[in-house]
């Protein structure tokens, strides 16, 4: 008897900080249009706004009842797909969000845990993206802007309301159209989507992570 497709929610952010596009949404939308085999993938755009982002994610989870959630965000300056290991309970915005809010040293969830580890098999996800021909690595920090805010919010929702879901966060580089006026690394949206598809498959197939080097010295 065939198993039903795995229900997947993938999110990407709207453009922010004066950009015309956001590669996280460009790639997430591509993945939903051409999902991996045996996956039912829904892509949802998320506002780059503190508070609202988590509300939109919560609504999307309740509407779609996913088994797996992967949130994706832009990390301009990074050279590869970075699968985030940990989300921390602090908002400390270097720039305002798209609603003009700029929280400094504020908890995302007052009284919540200091941090959550991803419930994705982060190293297996990295290895799968690399096998698909896409450069990837483990990241030890998701920053303190709306990406980390959403990642922590996802982990808190899983911990407190949706324990049957596994989920995590992936940062992606700029796409080429964003770096025509500045020297910065980029990756084609097609390649980002290829890596994300591999990550989804690895997340479905690996309940426990593989054991291999993925640490950092700083």
Steps between C-alpha positions, in 0.01 A plus 500: 500500500643837397567754773337843457732786402685675779333833572761776490476871573782714365513874560699788355516867590387807312775743389648724768767767553430661163534182292268430205493126559574242765671178390339306783155551350622458142643159589217388731246574226703296251513205738122503540454515124731201449505307829707191574327167435240394755478844656205737508675837537324826581699825478392800707653850490582653837516869592836632611341644812561404861196336656298487178739244353428250778126567479504424127701184556262382771202559271669312215574203725142488626360527147728242335573248780856430378720218621815692408565876503803668347526878527742671263660842525755720324849534643676743271875443503485127568636284224290185535183352641535501877283267705449664837572301815358726773250782555545739792235686699598857417412769248785747446441672168787672322249655256124564521263234372248574223263660751771728638542305823851456637494305828821494703580224748138388529390139556299337223302302757522652850589219739569261213809280478825679419532298180364213296691258281362428156295182479636442151798266450723795416811310396306250290332795330836661423637173363192455279529849352866439423418170329252694286788723388413799718747648747370479857615508862374503858451844649533561872309830500185618327572859605266713711273646231167369368651173373605391848171642632303272267726199564455537876127550453480181295693302761282637779182410310632147451595471868176637641225432243609270218733228636439278197666745263870515425641826372790736461654787310727538197679819399578559132733743319408786272395412146705653212252782429567636848876536462537687171583818694712358782771241550324216679461124450183371338331178393241443228143454625485173305797365696360622832176316423694186408676510834177559688335201333792283609469638853129413512568143393779462756275640772230248415736203483721572803328511836839498674794696364820366352823547694764695314698821534291816475625724776659844489775677692316833516 
